[in-house]
XYZ file of N, CA, C and O in Angstrom:
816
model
N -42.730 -32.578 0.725
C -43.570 -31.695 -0.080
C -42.892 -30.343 -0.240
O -42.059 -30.094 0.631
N -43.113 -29.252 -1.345
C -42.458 -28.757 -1.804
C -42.958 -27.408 -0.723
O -44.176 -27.374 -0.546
N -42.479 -26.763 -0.295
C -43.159 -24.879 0.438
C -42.628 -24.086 -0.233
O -41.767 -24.308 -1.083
N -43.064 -23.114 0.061
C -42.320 -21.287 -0.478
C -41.363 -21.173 1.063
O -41.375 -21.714 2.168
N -40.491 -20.014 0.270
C -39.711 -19.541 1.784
C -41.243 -18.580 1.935
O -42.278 -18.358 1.306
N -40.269 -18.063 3.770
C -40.762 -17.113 4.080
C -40.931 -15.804 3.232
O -42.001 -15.211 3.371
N -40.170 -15.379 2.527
C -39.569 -14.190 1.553
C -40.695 -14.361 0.555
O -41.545 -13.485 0.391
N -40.684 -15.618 -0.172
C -41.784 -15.544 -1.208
C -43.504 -15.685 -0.674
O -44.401 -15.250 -1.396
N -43.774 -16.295 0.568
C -44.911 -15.991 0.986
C -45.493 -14.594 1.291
O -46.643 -14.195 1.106
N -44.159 -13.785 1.928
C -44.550 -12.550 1.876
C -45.081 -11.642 0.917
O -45.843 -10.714 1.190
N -44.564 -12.000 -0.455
C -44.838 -11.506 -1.531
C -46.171 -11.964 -1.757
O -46.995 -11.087 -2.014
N -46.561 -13.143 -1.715
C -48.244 -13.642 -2.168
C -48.943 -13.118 -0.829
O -50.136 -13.418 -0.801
N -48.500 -12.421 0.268
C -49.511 -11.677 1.262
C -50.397 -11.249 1.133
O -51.458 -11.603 1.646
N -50.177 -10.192 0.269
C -51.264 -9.186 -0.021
C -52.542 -9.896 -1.151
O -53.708 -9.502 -1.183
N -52.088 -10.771 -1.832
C -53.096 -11.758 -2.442
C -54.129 -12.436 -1.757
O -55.331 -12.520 -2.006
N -53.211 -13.056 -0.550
C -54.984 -13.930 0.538
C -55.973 -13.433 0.321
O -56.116 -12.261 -0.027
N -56.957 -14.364 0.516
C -58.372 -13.666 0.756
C -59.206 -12.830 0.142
O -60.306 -12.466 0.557
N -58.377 -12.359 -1.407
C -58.855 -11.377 -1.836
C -59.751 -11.850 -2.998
O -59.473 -12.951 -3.473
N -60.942 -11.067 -3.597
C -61.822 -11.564 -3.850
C -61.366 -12.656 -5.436
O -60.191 -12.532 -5.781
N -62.189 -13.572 -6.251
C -61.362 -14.057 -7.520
C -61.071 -12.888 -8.912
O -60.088 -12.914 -9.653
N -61.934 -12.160 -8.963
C -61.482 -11.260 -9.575
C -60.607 -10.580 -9.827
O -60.348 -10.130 -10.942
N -59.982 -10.391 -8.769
C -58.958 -9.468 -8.135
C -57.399 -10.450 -8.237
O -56.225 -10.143 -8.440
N -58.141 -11.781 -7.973
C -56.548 -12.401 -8.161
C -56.425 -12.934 -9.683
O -55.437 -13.584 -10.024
N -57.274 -12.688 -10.412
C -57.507 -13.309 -11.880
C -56.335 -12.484 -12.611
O -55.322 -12.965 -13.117
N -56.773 -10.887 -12.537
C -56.262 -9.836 -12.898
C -54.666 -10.256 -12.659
O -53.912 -10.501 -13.601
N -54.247 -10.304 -11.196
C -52.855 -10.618 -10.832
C -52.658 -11.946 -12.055
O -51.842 -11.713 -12.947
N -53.241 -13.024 -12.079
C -52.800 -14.134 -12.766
C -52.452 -13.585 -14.201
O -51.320 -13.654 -14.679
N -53.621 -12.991 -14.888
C -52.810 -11.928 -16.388
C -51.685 -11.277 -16.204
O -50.734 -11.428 -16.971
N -51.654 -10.508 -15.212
C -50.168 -9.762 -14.922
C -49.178 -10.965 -14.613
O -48.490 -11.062 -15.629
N -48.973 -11.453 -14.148
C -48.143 -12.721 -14.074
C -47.777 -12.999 -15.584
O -46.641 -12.866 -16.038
N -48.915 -13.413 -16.324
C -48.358 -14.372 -17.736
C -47.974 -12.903 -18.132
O -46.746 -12.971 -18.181
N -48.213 -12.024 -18.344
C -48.011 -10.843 -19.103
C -45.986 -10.753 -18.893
O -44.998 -10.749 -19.628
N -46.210 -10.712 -17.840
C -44.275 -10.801 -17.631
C -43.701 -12.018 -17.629
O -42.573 -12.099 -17.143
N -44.467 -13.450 -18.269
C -43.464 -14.221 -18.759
C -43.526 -13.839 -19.750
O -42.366 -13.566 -20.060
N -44.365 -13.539 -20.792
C -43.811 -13.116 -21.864
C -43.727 -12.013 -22.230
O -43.490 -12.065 -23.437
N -43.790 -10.832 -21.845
C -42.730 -9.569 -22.073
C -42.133 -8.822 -21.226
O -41.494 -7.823 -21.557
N -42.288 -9.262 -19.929
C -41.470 -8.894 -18.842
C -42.653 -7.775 -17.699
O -43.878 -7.862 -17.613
N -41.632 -6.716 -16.901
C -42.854 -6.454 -16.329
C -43.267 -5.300 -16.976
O -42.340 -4.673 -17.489
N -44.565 -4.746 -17.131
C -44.961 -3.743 -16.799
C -45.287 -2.869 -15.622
O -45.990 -3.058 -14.629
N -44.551 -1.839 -16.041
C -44.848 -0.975 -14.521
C -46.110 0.059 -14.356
O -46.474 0.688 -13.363
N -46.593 0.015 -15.554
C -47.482 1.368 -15.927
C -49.135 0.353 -15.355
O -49.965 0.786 -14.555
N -49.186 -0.974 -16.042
C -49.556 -1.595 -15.559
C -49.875 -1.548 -14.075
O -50.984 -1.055 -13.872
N -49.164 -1.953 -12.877
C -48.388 -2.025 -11.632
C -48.818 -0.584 -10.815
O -49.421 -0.333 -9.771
N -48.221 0.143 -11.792
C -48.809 2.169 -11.090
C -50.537 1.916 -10.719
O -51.042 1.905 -9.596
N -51.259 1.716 -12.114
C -52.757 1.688 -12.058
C -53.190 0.954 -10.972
O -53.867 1.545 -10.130
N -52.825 -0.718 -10.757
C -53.642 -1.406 -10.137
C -52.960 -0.834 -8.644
O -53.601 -1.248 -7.678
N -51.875 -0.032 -8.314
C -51.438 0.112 -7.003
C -52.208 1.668 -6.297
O -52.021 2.164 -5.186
N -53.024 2.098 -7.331
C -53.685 3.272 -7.099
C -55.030 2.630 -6.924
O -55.686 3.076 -5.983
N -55.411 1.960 -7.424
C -56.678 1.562 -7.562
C -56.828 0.266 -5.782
O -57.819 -0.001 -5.102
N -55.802 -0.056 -5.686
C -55.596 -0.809 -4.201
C -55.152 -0.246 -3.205
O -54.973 -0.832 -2.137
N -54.828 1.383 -3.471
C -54.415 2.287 -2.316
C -53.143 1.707 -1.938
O -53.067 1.587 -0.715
N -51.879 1.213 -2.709
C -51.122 0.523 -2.305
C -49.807 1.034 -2.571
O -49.809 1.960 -3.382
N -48.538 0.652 -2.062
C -46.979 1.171 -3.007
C -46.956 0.229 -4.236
O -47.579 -0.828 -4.140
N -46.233 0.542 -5.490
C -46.261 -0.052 -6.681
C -45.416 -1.270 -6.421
O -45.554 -2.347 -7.002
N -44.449 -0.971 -5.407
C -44.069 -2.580 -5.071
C -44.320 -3.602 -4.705
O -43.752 -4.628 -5.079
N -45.442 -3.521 -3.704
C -46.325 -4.768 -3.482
C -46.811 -5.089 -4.523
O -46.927 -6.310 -4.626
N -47.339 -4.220 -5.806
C -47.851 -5.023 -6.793
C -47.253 -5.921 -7.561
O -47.683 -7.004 -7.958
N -45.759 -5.164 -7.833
C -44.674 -5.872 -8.571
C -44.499 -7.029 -7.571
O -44.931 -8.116 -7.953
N -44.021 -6.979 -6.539
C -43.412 -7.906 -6.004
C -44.775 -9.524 -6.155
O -44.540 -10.681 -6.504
N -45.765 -9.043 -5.832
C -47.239 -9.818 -5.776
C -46.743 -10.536 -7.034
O -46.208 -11.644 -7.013
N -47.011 -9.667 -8.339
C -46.437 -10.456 -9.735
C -45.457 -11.287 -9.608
O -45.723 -12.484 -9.716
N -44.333 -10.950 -9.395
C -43.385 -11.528 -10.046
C -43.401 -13.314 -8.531
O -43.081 -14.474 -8.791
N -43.883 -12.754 -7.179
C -44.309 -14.006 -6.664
C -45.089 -15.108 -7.334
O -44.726 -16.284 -7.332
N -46.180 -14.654 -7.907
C -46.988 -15.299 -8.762
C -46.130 -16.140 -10.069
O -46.268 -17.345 -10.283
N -45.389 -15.384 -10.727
C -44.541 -16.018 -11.655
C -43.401 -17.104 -10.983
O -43.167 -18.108 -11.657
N -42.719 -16.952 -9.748
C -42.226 -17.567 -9.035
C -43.198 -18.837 -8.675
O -42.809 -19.955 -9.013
N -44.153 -18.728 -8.159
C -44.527 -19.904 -8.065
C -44.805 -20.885 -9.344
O -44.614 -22.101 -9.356
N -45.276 -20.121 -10.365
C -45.087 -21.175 -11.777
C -44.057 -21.431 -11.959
O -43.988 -22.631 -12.224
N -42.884 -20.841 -11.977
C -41.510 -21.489 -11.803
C -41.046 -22.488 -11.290
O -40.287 -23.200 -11.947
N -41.379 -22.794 -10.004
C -41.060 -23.342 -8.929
C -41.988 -24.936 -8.975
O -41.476 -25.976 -8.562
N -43.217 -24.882 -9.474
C -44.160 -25.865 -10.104
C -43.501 -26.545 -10.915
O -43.265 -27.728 -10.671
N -42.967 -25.807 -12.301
C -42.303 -26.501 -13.204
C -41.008 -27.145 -13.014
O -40.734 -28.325 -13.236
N -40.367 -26.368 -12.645
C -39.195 -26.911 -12.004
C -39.029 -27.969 -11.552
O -38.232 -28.793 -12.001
N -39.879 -28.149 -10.417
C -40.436 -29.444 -9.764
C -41.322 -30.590 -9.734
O -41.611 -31.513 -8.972
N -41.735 -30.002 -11.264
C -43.055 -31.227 -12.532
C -44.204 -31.440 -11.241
O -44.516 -32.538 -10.781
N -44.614 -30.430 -10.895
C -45.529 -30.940 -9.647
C -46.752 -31.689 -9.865
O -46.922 -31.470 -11.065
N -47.607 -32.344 -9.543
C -48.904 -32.872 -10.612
C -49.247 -32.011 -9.482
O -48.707 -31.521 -8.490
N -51.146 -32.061 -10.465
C -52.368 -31.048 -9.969
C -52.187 -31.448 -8.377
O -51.800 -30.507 -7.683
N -52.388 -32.598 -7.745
C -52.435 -32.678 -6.272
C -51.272 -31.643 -5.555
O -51.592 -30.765 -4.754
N -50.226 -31.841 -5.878
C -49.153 -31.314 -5.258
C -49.117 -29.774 -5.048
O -48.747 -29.107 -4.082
N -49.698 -29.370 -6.452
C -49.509 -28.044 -6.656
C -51.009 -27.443 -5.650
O -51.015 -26.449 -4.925
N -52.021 -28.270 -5.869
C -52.752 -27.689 -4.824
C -52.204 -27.570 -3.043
O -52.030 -26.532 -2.405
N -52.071 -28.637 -2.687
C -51.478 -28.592 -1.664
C -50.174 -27.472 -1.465
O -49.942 -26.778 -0.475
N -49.596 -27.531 -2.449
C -48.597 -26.314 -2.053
C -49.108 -24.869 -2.105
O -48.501 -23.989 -1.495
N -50.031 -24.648 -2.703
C -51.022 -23.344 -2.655
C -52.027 -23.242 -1.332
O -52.179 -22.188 -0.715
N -52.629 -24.370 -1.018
C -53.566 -23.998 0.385
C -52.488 -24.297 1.367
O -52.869 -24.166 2.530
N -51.333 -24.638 1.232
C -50.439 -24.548 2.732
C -49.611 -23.168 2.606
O -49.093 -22.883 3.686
N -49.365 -22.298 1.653
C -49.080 -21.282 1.289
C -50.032 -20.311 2.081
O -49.471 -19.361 2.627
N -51.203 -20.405 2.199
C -52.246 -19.334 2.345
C -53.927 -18.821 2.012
O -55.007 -18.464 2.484
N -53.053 -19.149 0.689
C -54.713 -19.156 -0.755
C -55.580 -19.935 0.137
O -55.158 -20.517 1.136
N -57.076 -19.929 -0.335
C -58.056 -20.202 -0.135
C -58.294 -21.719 -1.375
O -57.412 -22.283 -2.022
N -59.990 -22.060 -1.341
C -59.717 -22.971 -1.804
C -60.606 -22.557 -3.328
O -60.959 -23.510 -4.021
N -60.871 -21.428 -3.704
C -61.666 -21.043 -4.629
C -60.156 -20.086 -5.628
O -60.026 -19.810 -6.821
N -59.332 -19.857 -4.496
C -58.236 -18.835 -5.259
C -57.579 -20.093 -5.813
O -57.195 -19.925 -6.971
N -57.245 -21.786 -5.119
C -56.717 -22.563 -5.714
C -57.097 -22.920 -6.931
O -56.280 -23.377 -7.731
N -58.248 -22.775 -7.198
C -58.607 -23.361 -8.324
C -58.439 -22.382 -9.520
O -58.432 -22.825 -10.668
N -58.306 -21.083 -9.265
C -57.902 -20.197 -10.324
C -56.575 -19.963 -10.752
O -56.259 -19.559 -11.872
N -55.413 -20.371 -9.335
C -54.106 -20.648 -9.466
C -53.712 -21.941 -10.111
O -52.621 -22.043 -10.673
N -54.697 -23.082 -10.037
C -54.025 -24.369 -10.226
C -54.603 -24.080 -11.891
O -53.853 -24.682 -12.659
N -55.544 -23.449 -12.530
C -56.001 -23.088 -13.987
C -54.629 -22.227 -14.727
O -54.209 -22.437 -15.865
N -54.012 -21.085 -13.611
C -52.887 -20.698 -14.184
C -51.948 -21.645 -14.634
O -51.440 -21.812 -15.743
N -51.810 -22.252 -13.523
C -50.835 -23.484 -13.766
C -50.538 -24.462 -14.645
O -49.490 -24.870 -15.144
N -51.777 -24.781 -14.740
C -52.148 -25.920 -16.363
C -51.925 -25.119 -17.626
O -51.387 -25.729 -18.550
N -52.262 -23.806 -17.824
C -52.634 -23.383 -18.929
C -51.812 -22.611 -19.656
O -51.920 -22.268 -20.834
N -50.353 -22.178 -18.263
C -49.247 -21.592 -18.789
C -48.554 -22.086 -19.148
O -47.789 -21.438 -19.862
N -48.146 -24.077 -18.906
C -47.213 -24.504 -19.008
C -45.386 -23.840 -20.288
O -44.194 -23.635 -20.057
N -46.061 -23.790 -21.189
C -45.160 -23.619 -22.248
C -44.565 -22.564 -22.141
O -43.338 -22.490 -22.215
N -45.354 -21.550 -21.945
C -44.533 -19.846 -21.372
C -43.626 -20.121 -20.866
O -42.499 -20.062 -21.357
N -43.929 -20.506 -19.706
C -43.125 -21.167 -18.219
C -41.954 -21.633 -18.791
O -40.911 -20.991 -18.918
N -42.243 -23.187 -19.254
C -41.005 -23.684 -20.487
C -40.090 -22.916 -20.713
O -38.954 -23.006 -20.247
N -40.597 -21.889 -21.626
C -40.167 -21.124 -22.753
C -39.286 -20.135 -21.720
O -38.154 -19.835 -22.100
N -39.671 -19.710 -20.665
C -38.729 -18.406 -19.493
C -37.985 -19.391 -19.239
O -36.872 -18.952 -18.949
N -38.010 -20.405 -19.198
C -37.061 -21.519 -17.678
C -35.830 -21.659 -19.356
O -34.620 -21.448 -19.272
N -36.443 -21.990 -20.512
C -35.008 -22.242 -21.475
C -34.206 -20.800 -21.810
O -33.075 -20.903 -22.283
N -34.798 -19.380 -21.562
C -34.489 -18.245 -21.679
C -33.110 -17.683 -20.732
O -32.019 -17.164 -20.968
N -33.882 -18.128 -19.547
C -33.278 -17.492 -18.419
C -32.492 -18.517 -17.494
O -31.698 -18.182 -16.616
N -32.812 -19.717 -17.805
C -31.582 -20.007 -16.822
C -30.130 -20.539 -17.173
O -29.747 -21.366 -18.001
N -29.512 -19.821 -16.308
C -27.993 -19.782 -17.118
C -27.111 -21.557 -17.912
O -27.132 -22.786 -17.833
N -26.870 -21.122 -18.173
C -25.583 -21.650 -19.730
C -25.134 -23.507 -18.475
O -25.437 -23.418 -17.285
N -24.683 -24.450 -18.824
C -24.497 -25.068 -17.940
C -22.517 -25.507 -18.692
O -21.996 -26.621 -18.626
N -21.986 -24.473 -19.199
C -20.845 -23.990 -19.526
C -20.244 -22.638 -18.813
O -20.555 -21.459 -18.981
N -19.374 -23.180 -18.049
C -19.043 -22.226 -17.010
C -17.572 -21.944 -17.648
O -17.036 -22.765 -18.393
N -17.009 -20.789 -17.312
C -15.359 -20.544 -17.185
C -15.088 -20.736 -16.332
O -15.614 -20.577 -15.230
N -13.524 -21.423 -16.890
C -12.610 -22.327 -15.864
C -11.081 -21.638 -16.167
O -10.410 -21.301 -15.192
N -10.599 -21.456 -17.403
C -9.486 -20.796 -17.178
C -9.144 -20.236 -18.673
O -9.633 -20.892 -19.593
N -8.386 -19.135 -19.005
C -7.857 -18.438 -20.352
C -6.562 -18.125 -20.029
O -6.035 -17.574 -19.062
N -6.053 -18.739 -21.355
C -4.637 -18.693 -22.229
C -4.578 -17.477 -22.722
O -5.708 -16.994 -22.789
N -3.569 -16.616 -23.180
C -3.367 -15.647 -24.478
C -2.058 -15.419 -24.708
O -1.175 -15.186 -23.883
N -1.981 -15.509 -26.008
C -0.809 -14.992 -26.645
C -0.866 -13.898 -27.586
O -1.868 -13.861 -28.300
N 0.207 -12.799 -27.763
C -0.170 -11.622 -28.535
C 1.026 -12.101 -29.466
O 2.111 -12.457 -29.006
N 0.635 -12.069 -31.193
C 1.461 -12.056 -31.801
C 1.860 -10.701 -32.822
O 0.994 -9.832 -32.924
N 2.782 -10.573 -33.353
C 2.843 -9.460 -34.728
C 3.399 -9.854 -35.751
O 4.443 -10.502 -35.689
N 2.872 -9.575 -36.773
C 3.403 -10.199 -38.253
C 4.078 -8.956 -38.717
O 3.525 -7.856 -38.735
N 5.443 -9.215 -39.135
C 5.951 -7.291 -39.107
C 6.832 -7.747 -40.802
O 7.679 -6.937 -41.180
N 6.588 -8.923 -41.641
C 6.740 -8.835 -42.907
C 6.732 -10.205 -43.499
O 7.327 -11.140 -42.962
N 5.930 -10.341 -44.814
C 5.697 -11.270 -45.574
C 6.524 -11.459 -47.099
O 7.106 -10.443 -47.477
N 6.586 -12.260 -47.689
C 7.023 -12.255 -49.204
C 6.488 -11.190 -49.878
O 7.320 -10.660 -50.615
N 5.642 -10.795 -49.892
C 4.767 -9.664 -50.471
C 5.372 -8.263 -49.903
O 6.027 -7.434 -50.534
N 5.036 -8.235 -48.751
C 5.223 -6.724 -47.728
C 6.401 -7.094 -47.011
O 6.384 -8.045 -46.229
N 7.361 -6.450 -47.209
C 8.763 -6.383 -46.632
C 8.374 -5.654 -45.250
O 9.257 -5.814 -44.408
N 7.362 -4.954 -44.837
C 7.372 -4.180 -44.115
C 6.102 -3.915 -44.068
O 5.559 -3.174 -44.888
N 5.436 -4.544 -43.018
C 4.055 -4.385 -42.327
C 3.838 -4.012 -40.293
O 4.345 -3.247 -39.472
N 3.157 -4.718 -40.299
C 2.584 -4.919 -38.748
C 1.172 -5.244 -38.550
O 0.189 -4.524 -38.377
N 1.316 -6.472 -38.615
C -0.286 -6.868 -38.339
C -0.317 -7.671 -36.977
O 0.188 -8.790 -36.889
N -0.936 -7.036 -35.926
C -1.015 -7.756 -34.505
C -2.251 -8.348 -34.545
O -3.198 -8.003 -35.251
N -2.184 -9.721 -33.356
C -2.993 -10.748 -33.242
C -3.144 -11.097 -32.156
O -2.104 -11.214 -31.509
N -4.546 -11.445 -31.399
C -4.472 -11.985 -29.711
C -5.183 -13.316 -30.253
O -6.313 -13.481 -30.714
N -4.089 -14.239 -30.028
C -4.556 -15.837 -30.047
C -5.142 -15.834 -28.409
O -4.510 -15.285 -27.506
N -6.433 -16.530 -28.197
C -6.882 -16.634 -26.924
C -7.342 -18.497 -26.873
O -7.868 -19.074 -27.825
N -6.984 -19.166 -25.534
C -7.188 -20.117 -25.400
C -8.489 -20.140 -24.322
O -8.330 -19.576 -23.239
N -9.639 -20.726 -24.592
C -10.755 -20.482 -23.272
C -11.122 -22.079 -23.035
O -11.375 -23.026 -23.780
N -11.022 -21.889 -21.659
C -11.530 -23.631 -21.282
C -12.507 -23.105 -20.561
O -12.289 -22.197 -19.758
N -13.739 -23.636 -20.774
C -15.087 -23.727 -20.037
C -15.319 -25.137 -19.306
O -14.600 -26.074 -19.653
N -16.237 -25.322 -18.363
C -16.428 -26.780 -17.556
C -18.051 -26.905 -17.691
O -18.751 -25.951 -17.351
N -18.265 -27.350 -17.877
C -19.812 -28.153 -17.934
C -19.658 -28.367 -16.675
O -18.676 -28.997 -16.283
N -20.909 -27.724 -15.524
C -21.590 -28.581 -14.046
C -21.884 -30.383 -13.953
O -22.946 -30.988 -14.102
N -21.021 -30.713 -13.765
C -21.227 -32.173 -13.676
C -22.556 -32.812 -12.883
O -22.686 -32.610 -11.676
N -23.548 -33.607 -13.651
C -24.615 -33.817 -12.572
C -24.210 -34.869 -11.492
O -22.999 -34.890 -11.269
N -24.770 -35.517 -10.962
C -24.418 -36.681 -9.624
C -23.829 -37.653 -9.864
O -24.418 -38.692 -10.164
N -22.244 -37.541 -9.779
C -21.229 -39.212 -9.838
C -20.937 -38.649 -11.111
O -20.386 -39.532 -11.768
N -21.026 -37.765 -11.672
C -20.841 -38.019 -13.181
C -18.870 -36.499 -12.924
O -18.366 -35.566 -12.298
N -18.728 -37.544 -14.091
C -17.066 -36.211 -13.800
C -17.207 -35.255 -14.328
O -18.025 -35.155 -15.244
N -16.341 -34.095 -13.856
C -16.448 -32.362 -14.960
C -15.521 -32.778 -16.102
O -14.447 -33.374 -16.179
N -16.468 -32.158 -17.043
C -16.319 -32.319 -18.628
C -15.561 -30.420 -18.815
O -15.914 -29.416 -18.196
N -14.968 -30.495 -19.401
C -14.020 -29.444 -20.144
C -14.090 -29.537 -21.816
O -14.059 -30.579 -22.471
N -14.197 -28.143 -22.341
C -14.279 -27.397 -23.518
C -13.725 -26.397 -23.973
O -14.190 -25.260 -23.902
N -12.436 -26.778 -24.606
C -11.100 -25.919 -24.943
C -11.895 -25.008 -26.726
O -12.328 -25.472 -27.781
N -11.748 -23.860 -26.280
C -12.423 -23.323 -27.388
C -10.896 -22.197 -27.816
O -10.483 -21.440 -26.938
N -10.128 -22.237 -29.361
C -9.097 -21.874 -29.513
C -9.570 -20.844 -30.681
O -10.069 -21.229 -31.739
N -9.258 -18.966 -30.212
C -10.107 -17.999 -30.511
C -8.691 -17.197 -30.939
O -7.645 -17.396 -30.320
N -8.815 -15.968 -32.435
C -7.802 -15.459 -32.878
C -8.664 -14.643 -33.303
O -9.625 -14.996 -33.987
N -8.314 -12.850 -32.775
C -8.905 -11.498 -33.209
C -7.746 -10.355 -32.895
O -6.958 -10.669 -32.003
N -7.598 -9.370 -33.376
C -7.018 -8.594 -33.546
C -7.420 -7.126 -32.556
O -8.529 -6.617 -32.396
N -6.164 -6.724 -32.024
C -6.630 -5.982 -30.620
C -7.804 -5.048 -30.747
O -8.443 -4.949 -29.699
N -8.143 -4.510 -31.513
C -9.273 -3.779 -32.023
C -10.534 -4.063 -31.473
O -11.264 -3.334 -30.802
N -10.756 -5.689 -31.999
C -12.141 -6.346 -32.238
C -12.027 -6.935 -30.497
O -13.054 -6.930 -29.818
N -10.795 -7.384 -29.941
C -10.736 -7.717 -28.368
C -10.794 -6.174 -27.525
O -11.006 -6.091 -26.315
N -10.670 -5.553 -28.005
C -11.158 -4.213 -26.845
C -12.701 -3.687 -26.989
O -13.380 -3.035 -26.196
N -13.090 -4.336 -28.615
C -14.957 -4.460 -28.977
C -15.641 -5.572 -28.102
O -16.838 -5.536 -27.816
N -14.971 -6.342 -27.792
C -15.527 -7.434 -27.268
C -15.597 -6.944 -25.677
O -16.682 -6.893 -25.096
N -13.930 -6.470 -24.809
C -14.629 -6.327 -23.727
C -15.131 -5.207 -23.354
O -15.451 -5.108 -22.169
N -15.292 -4.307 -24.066
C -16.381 -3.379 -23.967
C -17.925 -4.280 -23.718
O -18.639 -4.179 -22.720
N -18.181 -5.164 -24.928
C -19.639 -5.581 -24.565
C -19.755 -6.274 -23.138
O -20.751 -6.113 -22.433
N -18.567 -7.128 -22.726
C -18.485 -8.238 -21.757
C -19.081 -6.610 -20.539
O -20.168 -6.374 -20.010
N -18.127 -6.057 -20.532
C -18.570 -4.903 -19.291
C -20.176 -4.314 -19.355
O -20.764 -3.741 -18.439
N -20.585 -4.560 -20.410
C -21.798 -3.755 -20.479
C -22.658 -4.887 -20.120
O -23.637 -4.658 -19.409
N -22.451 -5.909 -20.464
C -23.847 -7.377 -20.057
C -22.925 -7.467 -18.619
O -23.770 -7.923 -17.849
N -21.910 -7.327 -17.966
C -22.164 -7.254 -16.492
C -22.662 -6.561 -15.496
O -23.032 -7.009 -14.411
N -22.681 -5.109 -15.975
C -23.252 -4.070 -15.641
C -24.944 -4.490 -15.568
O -25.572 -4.410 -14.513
N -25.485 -4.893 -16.710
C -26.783 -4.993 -16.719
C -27.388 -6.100 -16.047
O -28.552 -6.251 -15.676
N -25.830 -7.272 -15.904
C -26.499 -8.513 -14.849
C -27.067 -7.866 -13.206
O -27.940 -8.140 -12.382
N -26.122 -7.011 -13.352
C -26.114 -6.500 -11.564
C -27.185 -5.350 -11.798
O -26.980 -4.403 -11.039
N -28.448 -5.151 -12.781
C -29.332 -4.045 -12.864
C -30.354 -4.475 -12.170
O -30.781 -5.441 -12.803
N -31.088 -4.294 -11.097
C -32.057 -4.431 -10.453
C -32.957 -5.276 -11.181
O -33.284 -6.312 -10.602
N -33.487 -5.040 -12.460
C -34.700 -6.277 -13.288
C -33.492 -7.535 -12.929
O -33.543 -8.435 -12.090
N -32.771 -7.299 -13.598
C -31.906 -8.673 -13.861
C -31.857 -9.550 -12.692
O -32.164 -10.739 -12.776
N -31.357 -8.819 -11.249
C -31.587 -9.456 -10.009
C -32.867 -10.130 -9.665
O -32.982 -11.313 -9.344
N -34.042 -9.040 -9.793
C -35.319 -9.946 -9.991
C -35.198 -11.239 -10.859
O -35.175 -12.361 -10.352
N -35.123 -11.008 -12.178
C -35.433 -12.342 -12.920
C -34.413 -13.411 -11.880
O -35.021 -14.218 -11.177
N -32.927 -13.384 -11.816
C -32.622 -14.364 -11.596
C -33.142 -14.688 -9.931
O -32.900 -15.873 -9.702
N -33.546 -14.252 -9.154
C -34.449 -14.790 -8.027
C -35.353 -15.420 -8.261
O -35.621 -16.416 -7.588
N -36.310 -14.898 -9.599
C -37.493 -15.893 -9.544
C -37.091 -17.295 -10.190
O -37.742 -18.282 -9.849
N -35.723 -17.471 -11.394
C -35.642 -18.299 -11.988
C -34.677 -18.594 -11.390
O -34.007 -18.965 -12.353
N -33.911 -18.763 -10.378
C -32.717 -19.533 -9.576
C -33.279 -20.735 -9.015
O -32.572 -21.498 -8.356
């Protein structure tokens, strides 16, 4: 049967026991950040209103979204998913408002799990050659430079099955390759940005 770690139970802590109202609210905040991520202003209010730090609230959320994750992931039917909620903690009146999340988000859920989880095309190795064209029939006298790039990517092979390779053969001019890794640096920068770390914890 499927459990939470320790790490993610901690996060649904502050949820036990607490009245259905109170965890309903959390269940909106939940769907609210599958589909537009989190709100914090959100998060400020209800952490004033619970006498609380704004991180337990966030963290509470994005547990909550973790466990729909973790459901889908694992196609749990209604039995399972109950059982994995009252061995979690919840009560048996909070199950039934969690196992309603559960049914009713499916497609969101879907829709984050095809968003966010990564590419199953990995890099494996790059070629390059720099060329210059320095005169044609036309132009006795030019200079036009070129970075021919060779990229092999590998597809994750599933069980018994062999790694598959994808030679992709790429030609841009140094200009548009110093545009490019400019962007590459900026989407790594933002992988390693604190949201980003969140998302990929809840969707790993």
């Amino acid at each position: 049967m499927l459990s939470l770690s320790d790490e993610h139970k901690g996060h649904l802590t502050p949820l036990f026991g607490q009245p259905p109202q109170l965890l309903q609210d959390f269940c909106r905040l939940a769907v609210d950040f599958l589909r537009r991520g989190p709100n914090l202003k959100l998060y400020t209010t209800a952490a004033q209103k619970l006498q609380v730090d704004v991180n337990v609230i966030q963290l509470a959320v994005e547990g909550l979204v973790q466990l729909m994750v973790k459901s889908r992931q694992n196609n749990l039917s209604t039995s399972d998913f109950r059982d994995l909620v009252l061995t979690s903690g919840f009560n048996e009146e909070q199950e039934r408002i969690l196992n309603e999340l559960h049914d009713s988000n499916k497609a969101d859920v879907d829709l984050a799990l095809t968003t966010f989880m990564p590419s199953l095309l990995h890099y494996h190795d790059l070629e390059w050659r720099f060329d210059v064209q320095v005169a044609s029939r036309s132009l006795l006298k030019q200079t036009i430079p070129a970075v021919t790039i060779k990229l092999t990517l590998k597809e994750i092979p599933q069980v018994e099955e062999e790694t598959k390779y994808k030679h992709l053969l790429l030609e841009t001019d140094p200009n548009n390759l110093k545009h490019l890794i400019q962007k590459l640096d900026e989407a790594l920068l933002e992988a390693s940005s604190q949201h980003s770390r969140r998302l990929q914890r809840i969707f790993k």
